[in-house]
Amino acid sequence: MDDVDMIARFCAATEAGDIDAVIETFAVDAELVSPLAGRAVFRGHDDLRVLFAALLPTLSGLTWRHRVGGAGTAVAVAEARVVGVRIGDAMLIEQDIDGRIRRLTPHIRPWLGSTLLAAVLGPKLARHPGVVRRSLRRNRTSISAESAR
């Protein structure tokens, strides 16, 4: 994995709408912190596949514009449209020791774009209640780490 830029591969795969290629960039325990639902965290390849399969067709003109970072953490900035309305994302991307993406933390704006994204994405995810239920469940590892503090 040393010479493979997983973040560049992730950006290219999302722009192309290639769900399989997106999933290949993730670590086995990868997670995405929802920018739309307060405490929701989507975990694992199966649930992330459902999320990206619902998300990517919702976006048009997805383009990654900037990327800064290093040493396992980067921020990538994207622009897209949802129902014709501009939406931007400054996504924090954390990688594991092998360079695979371990955690995605999107920060989307503006309000109108994020609201439309939620309105379009919500019903698509509602077709997968198990995925939604798991995303709202606290990760046992996180609970253990928090209680140890």
Short mmCIF file of C-alpha atoms in Angstrom, two decimals:
data_model
loop_
_atom_site.label_atom_id
_atom_site.label_comp_id
_atom_site.label_asym_id
_atom_site.label_seq_id
_atom_site.Cartn_x
_atom_site.Cartn_y
_atom_site.Cartn_z
CA MET A 1 0.00 0.00 0.00
CA ASP A 2 3.00 2.33 0.41
CA ASP A 3 2.80 3.82 -3.10
CA VAL A 4 -1.01 3.81 -3.37
CA ASP A 5 -2.74 7.11 -2.62
CA MET A 6 -6.04 5.88 -1.20
CA ILE A 7 -7.42 9.39 -0.78
CA ALA A 8 -6.86 10.17 -4.47
CA ARG A 9 -8.45 6.83 -5.35
CA PHE A 10 -11.42 7.60 -3.07
CA CYS A 11 -11.92 11.02 -4.67
CA ALA A 12 -11.72 9.60 -8.20
CA ALA A 13 -14.08 6.74 -7.32
CA THR A 14 -16.70 9.05 -5.80
CA GLU A 15 -16.52 11.38 -8.80
CA ALA A 16 -17.04 8.38 -11.10
CA GLY A 17 -19.84 6.97 -8.93
CA ASP A 18 -17.94 3.68 -8.63
CA ILE A 19 -19.19 2.19 -5.36
CA ASP A 20 -16.92 -0.88 -5.51
CA ALA A 21 -13.83 1.31 -5.99
CA VAL A 22 -14.95 3.55 -3.10
CA ILE A 23 -15.27 0.56 -0.76
CA GLU A 24 -11.83 -0.75 -1.81
CA THR A 25 -10.24 2.39 -0.35
CA PHE A 26 -11.65 1.70 3.14
CA ALA A 27 -10.11 -0.14 6.04
CA VAL A 28 -12.21 -3.07 7.29
CA ASP A 29 -13.34 -1.03 10.32
CA ALA A 30 -13.91 2.21 8.37
CA GLU A 31 -16.57 4.63 9.49
CA LEU A 32 -18.29 7.79 8.31
CA VAL A 33 -19.59 10.29 10.83
CA SER A 34 -22.89 11.62 9.53
CA PRO A 35 -23.01 15.39 9.01
CA LEU A 36 -26.82 15.20 8.88
CA ALA A 37 -27.86 13.07 11.86
CA GLY A 38 -26.31 14.19 15.13
CA ARG A 39 -24.83 10.97 16.43
CA ALA A 40 -25.06 8.63 13.46
CA VAL A 41 -21.86 6.82 12.45
CA PHE A 42 -21.94 4.38 9.54
CA ARG A 43 -19.46 1.52 10.08
CA GLY A 44 -18.04 -1.31 8.02
CA HIS A 45 -17.97 -2.08 4.32
CA ASP A 46 -21.56 -3.36 4.09
CA ASP A 47 -23.20 -0.32 5.70
CA LEU A 48 -20.87 2.10 3.91
CA ARG A 49 -21.79 0.44 0.60
CA VAL A 50 -25.48 1.09 1.30
CA LEU A 51 -24.73 4.70 2.27
CA PHE A 52 -22.60 5.47 -0.80
CA ALA A 53 -25.04 3.66 -3.12
CA ALA A 54 -27.73 6.04 -1.86
CA LEU A 55 -25.51 9.13 -1.71
CA LEU A 56 -23.54 9.18 -4.96
CA PRO A 57 -26.53 9.09 -7.37
CA THR A 58 -28.02 11.96 -5.34
CA LEU A 59 -25.07 14.22 -6.19
CA SER A 60 -24.42 15.71 -9.60
CA GLY A 61 -21.19 17.27 -10.77
CA LEU A 62 -19.18 16.01 -7.80
CA THR A 63 -15.66 17.43 -8.05
CA TRP A 64 -12.87 17.36 -5.50
CA ARG A 65 -11.06 20.71 -5.69
CA HIS A 66 -8.44 20.90 -2.94
CA ARG A 67 -6.61 18.59 -0.61
CA VAL A 68 -4.27 19.39 2.29
CA GLY A 69 -2.69 17.24 4.93
CA GLY A 70 -0.29 14.45 5.50
CA ALA A 71 0.84 11.85 8.03
CA GLY A 72 -2.43 9.92 7.92
CA THR A 73 -4.84 12.87 8.07
CA ALA A 74 -6.09 15.09 5.25
CA VAL A 75 -8.89 17.47 4.40
CA ALA A 76 -10.37 17.26 0.92
CA VAL A 77 -12.77 19.90 -0.38
CA ALA A 78 -15.54 19.01 -2.82
CA GLU A 79 -18.37 20.69 -4.67
CA ALA A 80 -21.51 19.11 -6.07
CA ARG A 81 -25.19 19.78 -6.64
CA VAL A 82 -28.23 18.26 -4.96
CA VAL A 83 -31.51 18.81 -6.80
CA GLY A 84 -29.72 21.62 -8.67
CA VAL A 85 -28.53 23.40 -5.51
CA ARG A 86 -24.83 23.81 -4.76
CA ILE A 87 -23.38 21.89 -1.84
CA GLY A 88 -19.84 21.95 -0.54
CA ASP A 89 -17.92 19.57 1.68
CA ALA A 90 -14.69 19.88 3.61
CA MET A 91 -14.11 16.25 4.54
CA LEU A 92 -11.66 15.21 7.22
CA ILE A 93 -10.10 11.91 6.11
CA GLU A 94 -8.16 9.75 8.54
CA GLN A 95 -6.10 6.79 7.38
CA ASP A 96 -4.87 3.66 9.10
CA ILE A 97 -1.23 2.58 9.18
CA ASP A 98 -1.63 0.83 5.78
CA GLY A 99 -2.99 4.00 4.15
CA ARG A 100 -6.58 2.80 3.89
CA ILE A 101 -9.31 5.22 4.90
CA ARG A 102 -10.31 4.59 8.50
CA ARG A 103 -12.67 7.51 9.19
CA LEU A 104 -14.51 10.13 7.14
CA THR A 105 -15.94 13.23 8.81
CA PRO A 106 -17.81 15.37 6.25
CA HIS A 107 -18.56 19.04 6.96
CA ILE A 108 -21.18 20.10 4.42
CA ARG A 109 -22.64 23.49 3.64
CA PRO A 110 -24.58 25.63 2.93
CA TRP A 111 -27.73 25.04 4.93
CA LEU A 112 -30.03 24.77 1.92
CA GLY A 113 -27.83 22.19 0.19
CA SER A 114 -27.44 20.09 3.32
CA THR A 115 -31.18 20.25 4.00
CA LEU A 116 -31.98 19.09 0.47
CA LEU A 117 -29.39 16.33 0.80
CA ALA A 118 -31.08 15.13 3.98
CA ALA A 119 -34.52 15.30 2.33
CA VAL A 120 -33.39 13.22 -0.66
CA LEU A 121 -31.06 10.83 1.18
CA GLY A 122 -33.34 10.14 4.15
CA PRO A 123 -36.00 8.13 2.29
CA LYS A 124 -33.32 6.14 0.44
CA LEU A 125 -31.68 5.13 3.73
CA ALA A 126 -35.06 4.45 5.35
CA ARG A 127 -35.30 1.45 2.99
CA HIS A 128 -32.43 -0.03 5.03
CA PRO A 129 -33.61 0.20 8.66
CA GLY A 130 -30.85 -2.10 9.92
CA VAL A 131 -28.18 0.23 8.53
CA VAL A 132 -29.87 3.24 10.11
CA ARG A 133 -30.30 1.44 13.44
CA ARG A 134 -26.63 0.38 13.51
CA SER A 135 -25.49 3.91 12.64
CA LEU A 136 -27.29 5.25 15.70
CA ARG A 137 -25.84 2.61 18.03
CA ARG A 138 -22.77 3.67 19.95
CA ASN A 139 -19.65 1.75 19.07
CA ARG A 140 -18.69 -0.50 21.99
CA THR A 141 -15.00 0.33 21.46
CA SER A 142 -15.76 4.05 21.76
CA ILE A 143 -17.82 3.48 24.91
CA SER A 144 -14.98 1.48 26.48
CA ALA A 145 -12.43 4.13 25.58
CA GLU A 146 -14.62 6.91 26.96
CA SER A 147 -15.29 5.12 30.24
CA ALA A 148 -11.55 4.51 30.69
CA ARG A 149 -10.90 8.28 30.71
#
